[in-house]
JSON list of C-alpha atoms in Angstrom, two decimals:
[
{"chain": "A", "resi": 234, "resn": "ASN", "atom": "CA", "xyz": [61.13, 6.37, 51.74]},
{"chain": "A", "resi": 235, "resn": "THR", "atom": "CA", "xyz": [61.85, 6.89, 48.15]},
{"chain": "A", "resi": 236, "resn": "TYR", "atom": "CA", "xyz": [62.62, 3.50, 45.83]},
{"chain": "A", "resi": 237, "resn": "SER", "atom": "CA", "xyz": [63.85, 3.91, 42.36]},
{"chain": "A", "resi": 238, "resn": "TYR", "atom": "CA", "xyz": [63.09, 1.61, 39.65]},
{"chain": "A", "resi": 239, "resn": "ALA", "atom": "CA", "xyz": [64.81, 1.30, 36.18]},
{"chain": "A", "resi": 240, "resn": "GLU", "atom": "CA", "xyz": [65.31, -2.12, 34.18]},
{"chain": "A", "resi": 241, "resn": "PHE", "atom": "CA", "xyz": [69.21, -2.53, 33.24]},
{"chain": "A", "resi": 242, "resn": "ASN", "atom": "CA", "xyz": [69.82, -3.52, 29.72]},
{"chain": "A", "resi": 243, "resn": "PHE", "atom": "CA", "xyz": [71.45, -6.26, 28.36]},
{"chain": "A", "resi": 244, "resn": "TRP", "atom": "CA", "xyz": [74.42, -5.62, 26.07]},
{"chain": "A", "resi": 245, "resn": "GLY", "atom": "CA", "xyz": [73.08, -7.55, 23.14]},
{"chain": "A", "resi": 246, "resn": "ALA", "atom": "CA", "xyz": [69.87, -6.49, 21.85]},
{"chain": "A", "resi": 247, "resn": "MET", "atom": "CA", "xyz": [69.70, -8.59, 18.75]},
{"chain": "A", "resi": 248, "resn": "ARG", "atom": "CA", "xyz": [70.17, -11.59, 20.81]},
{"chain": "A", "resi": 249, "resn": "ASP", "atom": "CA", "xyz": [67.60, -10.71, 23.59]},
{"chain": "A", "resi": 250, "resn": "LEU", "atom": "CA", "xyz": [64.90, -10.22, 20.92]},
{"chain": "A", "resi": 251, "resn": "LEU", "atom": "CA", "xyz": [65.47, -13.71, 19.22]},
{"chain": "A", "resi": 252, "resn": "ASN", "atom": "CA", "xyz": [66.26, -15.59, 22.39]},
{"chain": "A", "resi": 253, "resn": "LEU", "atom": "CA", "xyz": [63.58, -14.36, 25.08]},
{"chain": "A", "resi": 254, "resn": "ASP", "atom": "CA", "xyz": [65.11, -16.74, 27.85]},
{"chain": "A", "resi": 255, "resn": "ASN", "atom": "CA", "xyz": [68.57, -15.42, 27.46]},
{"chain": "A", "resi": 256, "resn": "CYS", "atom": "CA", "xyz": [68.11, -12.69, 30.14]},
{"chain": "A", "resi": 257, "resn": "PRO", "atom": "CA", "xyz": [66.62, -14.63, 32.62]},
{"chain": "A", "resi": 258, "resn": "LYS", "atom": "CA", "xyz": [69.67, -17.57, 32.21]},
{"chain": "A", "resi": 259, "resn": "CYS", "atom": "CA", "xyz": [72.63, -15.12, 32.25]},
{"chain": "A", "resi": 260, "resn": "ALA", "atom": "CA", "xyz": [71.76, -12.23, 34.38]},
{"chain": "A", "resi": 261, "resn": "ARG", "atom": "CA", "xyz": [74.02, -11.54, 37.48]},
{"chain": "A", "resi": 262, "resn": "TYR", "atom": "CA", "xyz": [73.81, -8.94, 39.98]},
{"chain": "A", "resi": 263, "resn": "HIS", "atom": "CA", "xyz": [74.96, -7.86, 43.46]},
{"chain": "A", "resi": 264, "resn": "HIS", "atom": "CA", "xyz": [75.30, -5.02, 45.80]},
{"chain": "A", "resi": 265, "resn": "LYS", "atom": "CA", "xyz": [78.31, -3.45, 47.38]},
{"chain": "A", "resi": 266, "resn": "ASP", "atom": "CA", "xyz": [79.49, -0.30, 48.77]},
{"chain": "A", "resi": 267, "resn": "GLY", "atom": "CA", "xyz": [76.09, 1.34, 48.15]},
{"chain": "A", "resi": 268, "resn": "VAL", "atom": "CA", "xyz": [76.17, 0.37, 44.18]},
{"chain": "A", "resi": 269, "resn": "ILE", "atom": "CA", "xyz": [73.89, -2.43, 42.34]},
{"chain": "A", "resi": 270, "resn": "ILE", "atom": "CA", "xyz": [76.12, -3.93, 40.06]},
{"chain": "A", "resi": 271, "resn": "HIS", "atom": "CA", "xyz": [74.91, -5.97, 37.23]},
{"chain": "A", "resi": 272, "resn": "HIS", "atom": "CA", "xyz": [77.31, -8.02, 35.15]},
{"chain": "A", "resi": 273, "resn": "SER", "atom": "CA", "xyz": [76.55, -10.69, 32.43]},
{"chain": "A", "resi": 274, "resn": "TYR", "atom": "CA", "xyz": [78.13, -12.68, 29.70]},
{"chain": "A", "resi": 275, "resn": "ASN", "atom": "CA", "xyz": [76.10, -11.55, 26.59]},
{"chain": "A", "resi": 276, "resn": "ASP", "atom": "CA", "xyz": [76.60, -12.35, 23.15]},
{"chain": "A", "resi": 277, "resn": "VAL", "atom": "CA", "xyz": [76.48, -9.37, 20.86]},
{"chain": "A", "resi": 278, "resn": "GLY", "atom": "CA", "xyz": [76.57, -11.08, 17.30]},
{"chain": "A", "resi": 279, "resn": "THR", "atom": "CA", "xyz": [74.16, -11.08, 14.60]},
{"chain": "A", "resi": 280, "resn": "GLY", "atom": "CA", "xyz": [73.50, -14.93, 14.57]},
{"chain": "A", "resi": 281, "resn": "LEU", "atom": "CA", "xyz": [74.54, -18.47, 15.70]},
{"chain": "A", "resi": 282, "resn": "ASP", "atom": "CA", "xyz": [77.57, -18.18, 12.78]},
{"chain": "A", "resi": 283, "resn": "ASP", "atom": "CA", "xyz": [78.52, -14.83, 14.36]},
{"chain": "A", "resi": 284, "resn": "MET", "atom": "CA", "xyz": [78.86, -15.01, 18.18]},
{"chain": "A", "resi": 285, "resn": "HIS", "atom": "CA", "xyz": [80.54, -12.46, 19.89]},
{"chain": "A", "resi": 286, "resn": "TRP", "atom": "CA", "xyz": [80.81, -12.66, 23.75]},
{"chain": "A", "resi": 287, "resn": "VAL", "atom": "CA", "xyz": [81.05, -9.86, 26.09]},
{"chain": "A", "resi": 288, "resn": "LYS", "atom": "CA", "xyz": [81.12, -9.05, 29.95]},
{"chain": "A", "resi": 289, "resn": "HIS", "atom": "CA", "xyz": [80.45, -5.60, 30.79]},
{"chain": "A", "resi": 290, "resn": "PHE", "atom": "CA", "xyz": [79.37, -4.22, 34.19]},
{"chain": "A", "resi": 291, "resn": "ALA", "atom": "CA", "xyz": [76.72, -1.59, 34.77]},
{"chain": "A", "resi": 292, "resn": "GLY", "atom": "CA", "xyz": [76.38, 0.04, 37.99]},
{"chain": "A", "resi": 293, "resn": "PHE", "atom": "CA", "xyz": [73.60, 2.24, 39.77]},
{"chain": "A", "resi": 294, "resn": "THR", "atom": "CA", "xyz": [74.05, 4.16, 42.74]},
{"chain": "A", "resi": 295, "resn": "SER", "atom": "CA", "xyz": [73.23, 7.63, 43.86]},
{"chain": "A", "resi": 296, "resn": "THR", "atom": "CA", "xyz": [74.63, 10.54, 45.79]},
{"chain": "A", "resi": 297, "resn": "ALA", "atom": "CA", "xyz": [72.59, 9.87, 48.78]},
{"chain": "A", "resi": 298, "resn": "LYS", "atom": "CA", "xyz": [73.50, 6.69, 50.89]},
{"chain": "A", "resi": 299, "resn": "PRO", "atom": "CA", "xyz": [70.77, 4.15, 50.25]},
{"chain": "A", "resi": 300, "resn": "VAL", "atom": "CA", "xyz": [69.09, 1.91, 53.30]},
{"chain": "A", "resi": 301, "resn": "GLY", "atom": "CA", "xyz": [68.20, -0.95, 51.05]},
{"chain": "A", "resi": 302, "resn": "PHE", "atom": "CA", "xyz": [68.61, -2.71, 47.73]},
{"chain": "A", "resi": 303, "resn": "ASN", "atom": "CA", "xyz": [66.39, -4.52, 45.37]},
{"chain": "A", "resi": 304, "resn": "PRO", "atom": "CA", "xyz": [68.23, -5.72, 42.42]},
{"chain": "A", "resi": 305, "resn": "GLU", "atom": "CA", "xyz": [65.82, -8.43, 40.79]},
{"chain": "A", "resi": 306, "resn": "ARG", "atom": "CA", "xyz": [62.37, -7.29, 39.31]},
{"chain": "A", "resi": 307, "resn": "GLN", "atom": "CA", "xyz": [60.10, -10.08, 40.21]},
{"chain": "A", "resi": 308, "resn": "GLN", "atom": "CA", "xyz": [61.27, -9.85, 44.11]},
{"chain": "A", "resi": 309, "resn": "PHE", "atom": "CA", "xyz": [60.74, -5.93, 44.00]},
{"chain": "A", "resi": 310, "resn": "LEU", "atom": "CA", "xyz": [57.35, -6.54, 42.40]},
{"chain": "A", "resi": 311, "resn": "GLY", "atom": "CA", "xyz": [56.21, -9.39, 44.61]},
{"chain": "A", "resi": 312, "resn": "GLY", "atom": "CA", "xyz": [55.73, -12.02, 42.17]},
{"chain": "A", "resi": 313, "resn": "ILE", "atom": "CA", "xyz": [53.89, -12.48, 38.66]},
{"chain": "A", "resi": 314, "resn": "TYR", "atom": "CA", "xyz": [50.68, -11.61, 39.86]},
{"chain": "A", "resi": 315, "resn": "ARG", "atom": "CA", "xyz": [51.89, -8.17, 40.71]},
{"chain": "A", "resi": 316, "resn": "SER", "atom": "CA", "xyz": [53.17, -5.08, 38.76]},
{"chain": "A", "resi": 317, "resn": "GLU", "atom": "CA", "xyz": [54.86, -1.75, 38.78]},
{"chain": "A", "resi": 318, "resn": "ALA", "atom": "CA", "xyz": [51.52, -0.59, 39.95]},
{"chain": "A", "resi": 319, "resn": "ASN", "atom": "CA", "xyz": [51.67, -2.33, 43.26]},
{"chain": "A", "resi": 320, "resn": "PRO", "atom": "CA", "xyz": [55.25, -3.64, 43.98]},
{"chain": "A", "resi": 321, "resn": "LEU", "atom": "CA", "xyz": [55.66, -5.42, 47.27]},
{"chain": "A", "resi": 322, "resn": "VAL", "atom": "CA", "xyz": [58.71, -3.94, 48.63]},
{"chain": "A", "resi": 323, "resn": "VAL", "atom": "CA", "xyz": [56.96, -0.34, 48.06]},
{"chain": "A", "resi": 324, "resn": "GLU", "atom": "CA", "xyz": [53.60, -1.61, 49.95]},
{"chain": "A", "resi": 325, "resn": "THR", "atom": "CA", "xyz": [55.34, -3.63, 53.25]},
{"chain": "A", "resi": 326, "resn": "GLY", "atom": "CA", "xyz": [58.66, -1.38, 53.27]},
{"chain": "A", "resi": 327, "resn": "GLN", "atom": "CA", "xyz": [60.82, -4.49, 53.35]},
{"chain": "A", "resi": 328, "resn": "ASP", "atom": "CA", "xyz": [63.81, -4.40, 51.05]},
{"chain": "A", "resi": 329, "resn": "THR", "atom": "CA", "xyz": [65.02, -7.66, 49.21]},
{"chain": "A", "resi": 330, "resn": "ASN", "atom": "CA", "xyz": [68.79, -6.80, 49.77]},
{"chain": "A", "resi": 331, "resn": "PHE", "atom": "CA", "xyz": [69.10, -9.59, 47.33]},
{"chain": "A", "resi": 332, "resn": "SER", "atom": "CA", "xyz": [72.06, -10.76, 45.05]},
{"chain": "A", "resi": 333, "resn": "GLY", "atom": "CA", "xyz": [71.87, -13.49, 42.55]},
{"chain": "A", "resi": 334, "resn": "ILE", "atom": "CA", "xyz": [71.85, -15.21, 39.22]},
{"chain": "A", "resi": 335, "resn": "GLY", "atom": "CA", "xyz": [69.12, -15.27, 36.88]},
{"chain": "A", "resi": 336, "resn": "ASP", "atom": "CA", "xyz": [66.08, -13.26, 36.22]},
{"chain": "A", "resi": 337, "resn": "TYR", "atom": "CA", "xyz": [65.66, -9.57, 35.59]},
{"chain": "A", "resi": 338, "resn": "PRO", "atom": "CA", "xyz": [68.02, -7.27, 37.22]},
{"chain": "A", "resi": 339, "resn": "ILE", "atom": "CA", "xyz": [66.69, -3.47, 38.00]},
{"chain": "A", "resi": 340, "resn": "CYS", "atom": "CA", "xyz": [67.96, -0.52, 39.65]},
{"chain": "A", "resi": 341, "resn": "GLY", "atom": "CA", "xyz": [66.06, -0.43, 42.60]},
{"chain": "A", "resi": 342, "resn": "LEU", "atom": "CA", "xyz": [67.42, 1.67, 45.69]},
{"chain": "A", "resi": 343, "resn": "THR", "atom": "CA", "xyz": [65.58, 2.46, 48.65]},
{"chain": "A", "resi": 344, "resn": "HIS", "atom": "CA", "xyz": [66.27, 5.77, 50.72]},
{"chain": "A", "resi": 345, "resn": "ALA", "atom": "CA", "xyz": [64.85, 6.77, 54.03]},
{"chain": "A", "resi": 346, "resn": "TRP", "atom": "CA", "xyz": [64.00, 10.63, 54.52]},
{"chain": "A", "resi": 347, "resn": "SER", "atom": "CA", "xyz": [63.42, 12.47, 57.59]},
{"chain": "A", "resi": 348, "resn": "LEU", "atom": "CA", "xyz": [62.70, 16.00, 56.69]},
{"chain": "A", "resi": 349, "resn": "ALA", "atom": "CA", "xyz": [60.92, 18.78, 58.76]},
{"chain": "A", "resi": 350, "resn": "PRO", "atom": "CA", "xyz": [57.80, 20.49, 57.09]},
{"chain": "A", "resi": 351, "resn": "GLY", "atom": "CA", "xyz": [59.13, 22.60, 54.10]},
{"chain": "A", "resi": 352, "resn": "GLU", "atom": "CA", "xyz": [62.55, 20.90, 54.19]},
{"chain": "A", "resi": 353, "resn": "SER", "atom": "CA", "xyz": [63.84, 19.19, 50.96]},
{"chain": "A", "resi": 354, "resn": "ALA", "atom": "CA", "xyz": [66.45, 16.99, 49.98]},
{"chain": "A", "resi": 355, "resn": "GLU", "atom": "CA", "xyz": [68.42, 16.72, 46.63]},
{"chain": "A", "resi": 356, "resn": "PHE", "atom": "CA", "xyz": [70.17, 13.63, 45.26]},
{"chain": "A", "resi": 357, "resn": "ALA", "atom": "CA", "xyz": [70.96, 12.17, 42.11]},
{"chain": "A", "resi": 358, "resn": "PHE", "atom": "CA", "xyz": [70.73, 8.46, 40.71]},
{"chain": "A", "resi": 359, "resn": "VAL", "atom": "CA", "xyz": [74.01, 7.77, 38.98]},
{"chain": "A", "resi": 360, "resn": "LEU", "atom": "CA", "xyz": [74.34, 4.96, 36.35]},
{"chain": "A", "resi": 361, "resn": "ALA", "atom": "CA", "xyz": [77.56, 4.08, 34.65]},
{"chain": "A", "resi": 362, "resn": "MET", "atom": "CA", "xyz": [79.34, 1.32, 32.47]},
{"chain": "A", "resi": 363, "resn": "GLY", "atom": "CA", "xyz": [82.61, -0.44, 32.31]},
{"chain": "A", "resi": 364, "resn": "ASP", "atom": "CA", "xyz": [84.46, -3.47, 30.71]},
{"chain": "A", "resi": 365, "resn": "SER", "atom": "CA", "xyz": [85.73, -4.22, 34.15]},
{"chain": "A", "resi": 366, "resn": "GLU", "atom": "CA", "xyz": [84.19, -3.76, 37.72]},
{"chain": "A", "resi": 367, "resn": "GLU", "atom": "CA", "xyz": [87.38, -1.34, 38.38]},
{"chain": "A", "resi": 368, "resn": "GLU", "atom": "CA", "xyz": [86.47, 0.79, 35.45]},
{"chain": "A", "resi": 369, "resn": "LEU", "atom": "CA", "xyz": [82.83, 0.70, 36.50]},
{"chain": "A", "resi": 370, "resn": "TYR", "atom": "CA", "xyz": [83.75, 2.23, 39.81]},
{"chain": "A", "resi": 371, "resn": "GLY", "atom": "CA", "xyz": [86.06, 4.71, 38.34]},
{"chain": "A", "resi": 372, "resn": "HIS", "atom": "CA", "xyz": [83.06, 6.08, 36.30]},
{"chain": "A", "resi": 373, "resn": "LEU", "atom": "CA", "xyz": [81.00, 6.30, 39.26]},
{"chain": "A", "resi": 374, "resn": "GLU", "atom": "CA", "xyz": [83.55, 8.20, 41.10]},
{"chain": "A", "resi": 375, "resn": "LEU", "atom": "CA", "xyz": [83.73, 10.91, 38.61]},
{"chain": "A", "resi": 376, "resn": "ALA", "atom": "CA", "xyz": [79.88, 11.32, 39.14]},
{"chain": "A", "resi": 377, "resn": "GLY", "atom": "CA", "xyz": [79.92, 10.90, 42.93]},
{"chain": "A", "resi": 378, "resn": "SER", "atom": "CA", "xyz": [79.09, 14.37, 44.06]},
{"chain": "A", "resi": 379, "resn": "LEU", "atom": "CA", "xyz": [75.76, 16.22, 43.49]},
{"chain": "A", "resi": 380, "resn": "ASP", "atom": "CA", "xyz": [77.82, 19.42, 42.52]},
{"chain": "A", "resi": 381, "resn": "GLY", "atom": "CA", "xyz": [80.32, 17.17, 39.94]},
{"chain": "A", "resi": 382, "resn": "ILE", "atom": "CA", "xyz": [76.98, 15.75, 38.42]},
{"chain": "A", "resi": 383, "resn": "LYS", "atom": "CA", "xyz": [75.43, 19.37, 37.88]},
{"chain": "A", "resi": 384, "resn": "GLN", "atom": "CA", "xyz": [78.89, 20.54, 36.42]},
{"chain": "A", "resi": 385, "resn": "SER", "atom": "CA", "xyz": [78.90, 17.58, 34.14]},
{"chain": "A", "resi": 386, "resn": "LEU", "atom": "CA", "xyz": [75.54, 18.29, 32.85]},
{"chain": "A", "resi": 387, "resn": "GLU", "atom": "CA", "xyz": [76.04, 21.77, 32.46]},
{"chain": "A", "resi": 388, "resn": "ALA", "atom": "CA", "xyz": [79.01, 20.69, 30.07]},
{"chain": "A", "resi": 389, "resn": "VAL", "atom": "CA", "xyz": [77.33, 18.37, 28.26]},
{"chain": "A", "resi": 390, "resn": "ARG", "atom": "CA", "xyz": [74.20, 21.11, 27.74]},
{"chain": "A", "resi": 391, "resn": "ALA", "atom": "CA", "xyz": [77.03, 23.51, 26.25]},
{"chain": "A", "resi": 392, "resn": "VAL", "atom": "CA", "xyz": [78.72, 20.93, 23.75]},
{"chain": "A", "resi": 393, "resn": "TRP", "atom": "CA", "xyz": [75.02, 20.31, 22.41]},
{"chain": "A", "resi": 394, "resn": "SER", "atom": "CA", "xyz": [74.02, 23.81, 22.48]},
{"chain": "A", "resi": 395, "resn": "ARG", "atom": "CA", "xyz": [76.91, 24.46, 20.22]},
{"chain": "A", "resi": 396, "resn": "ARG", "atom": "CA", "xyz": [76.32, 21.38, 18.03]},
{"chain": "A", "resi": 397, "resn": "LEU", "atom": "CA", "xyz": [72.48, 22.20, 17.66]},
{"chain": "A", "resi": 398, "resn": "THR", "atom": "CA", "xyz": [73.00, 25.97, 16.99]},
{"chain": "A", "resi": 399, "resn": "ALA", "atom": "CA", "xyz": [75.34, 25.49, 14.20]},
{"chain": "A", "resi": 400, "resn": "LEU", "atom": "CA", "xyz": [72.77, 25.12, 11.68]},
{"chain": "A", "resi": 401, "resn": "HIS", "atom": "CA", "xyz": [69.04, 26.51, 12.27]},
{"chain": "A", "resi": 402, "resn": "ALA", "atom": "CA", "xyz": [66.59, 26.34, 9.45]},
{"chain": "A", "resi": 403, "resn": "ALA", "atom": "CA", "xyz": [63.23, 28.32, 9.41]},
{"chain": "A", "resi": 404, "resn": "THR", "atom": "CA", "xyz": [61.13, 27.07, 6.58]},
{"chain": "A", "resi": 405, "resn": "PRO", "atom": "CA", "xyz": [57.35, 27.17, 5.49]},
{"chain": "A", "resi": 406, "resn": "ALA", "atom": "CA", "xyz": [56.72, 23.71, 6.80]},
{"chain": "A", "resi": 407, "resn": "SER", "atom": "CA", "xyz": [58.20, 24.55, 10.11]},
{"chain": "A", "resi": 408, "resn": "GLN", "atom": "CA", "xyz": [56.42, 21.98, 12.19]},
{"chain": "A", "resi": 409, "resn": "ASP", "atom": "CA", "xyz": [57.52, 19.06, 9.76]},
{"chain": "A", "resi": 410, "resn": "PHE", "atom": "CA", "xyz": [60.72, 20.28, 8.65]},
{"chain": "A", "resi": 411, "resn": "ASP", "atom": "CA", "xyz": [62.46, 22.12, 11.13]},
{"chain": "A", "resi": 412, "resn": "PRO", "atom": "CA", "xyz": [62.82, 19.95, 14.01]},
{"chain": "A", "resi": 413, "resn": "CYS", "atom": "CA", "xyz": [64.20, 17.18, 11.88]},
{"chain": "A", "resi": 414, "resn": "VAL", "atom": "CA", "xyz": [66.85, 19.58, 10.35]},
{"chain": "A", "resi": 415, "resn": "ASN", "atom": "CA", "xyz": [67.52, 21.45, 13.64]},
{"chain": "A", "resi": 416, "resn": "THR", "atom": "CA", "xyz": [67.67, 18.62, 15.69]},
{"chain": "A", "resi": 417, "resn": "TRP", "atom": "CA", "xyz": [67.48, 15.12, 14.76]},
{"chain": "A", "resi": 418, "resn": "ASN", "atom": "CA", "xyz": [69.55, 15.74, 11.67]},
{"chain": "A", "resi": 419, "resn": "GLN", "atom": "CA", "xyz": [72.54, 17.05, 13.50]},
{"chain": "A", "resi": 420, "resn": "TYR", "atom": "CA", "xyz": [72.05, 14.65, 16.55]},
{"chain": "A", "resi": 421, "resn": "ASN", "atom": "CA", "xyz": [71.84, 11.70, 14.24]},
{"chain": "A", "resi": 422, "resn": "SER", "atom": "CA", "xyz": [74.90, 12.65, 12.15]},
{"chain": "A", "resi": 423, "resn": "PHE", "atom": "CA", "xyz": [77.03, 13.13, 15.36]},
{"chain": "A", "resi": 424, "resn": "MET", "atom": "CA", "xyz": [76.15, 9.88, 16.83]},
{"chain": "A", "resi": 425, "resn": "THR", "atom": "CA", "xyz": [76.56, 7.83, 13.55]},
{"chain": "A", "resi": 426, "resn": "ALA", "atom": "CA", "xyz": [80.01, 9.75, 12.62]},
{"chain": "A", "resi": 427, "resn": "ASN", "atom": "CA", "xyz": [81.38, 9.22, 15.89]}
]
């Protein structure tokens, strides 16, 4: 079996930093149609005088059909005295298939494989976000096939190749200055301006 593990983010990083028990009190997650869905209300404001509540949806799936779901961190790990080094689900091979409220949602899918010697399998994990569950499923559908994902990745690579080759610096301080100008500056300028 293969097991995925990644923690879902929350929509308000500042609120999460200021209110440590925010996440375990507001997290909502379930699994449906091969997708783990995380949806939680969260405040993305800057303080008590500037609250702005949002409810986004994040979904995690794969191009291969999962056989099990493990969407909550402590249940996947096996309690507070275990870690990512020895998760209980991996040790026992028993998925939680849990849906719930609270705690820490993760992107935990299990896949079962039966491969002959020398045979391989290729699949991709897909993470998407939407302002509604319907929008989320629309994004997941766009990335529903391995070929579609590969085409999308190549399109993204082509766009960034054009952006990052528009300007090229070669200076005497090449190890320190050139990567900043040739990559980071262009990436940061694009992300900040858009």
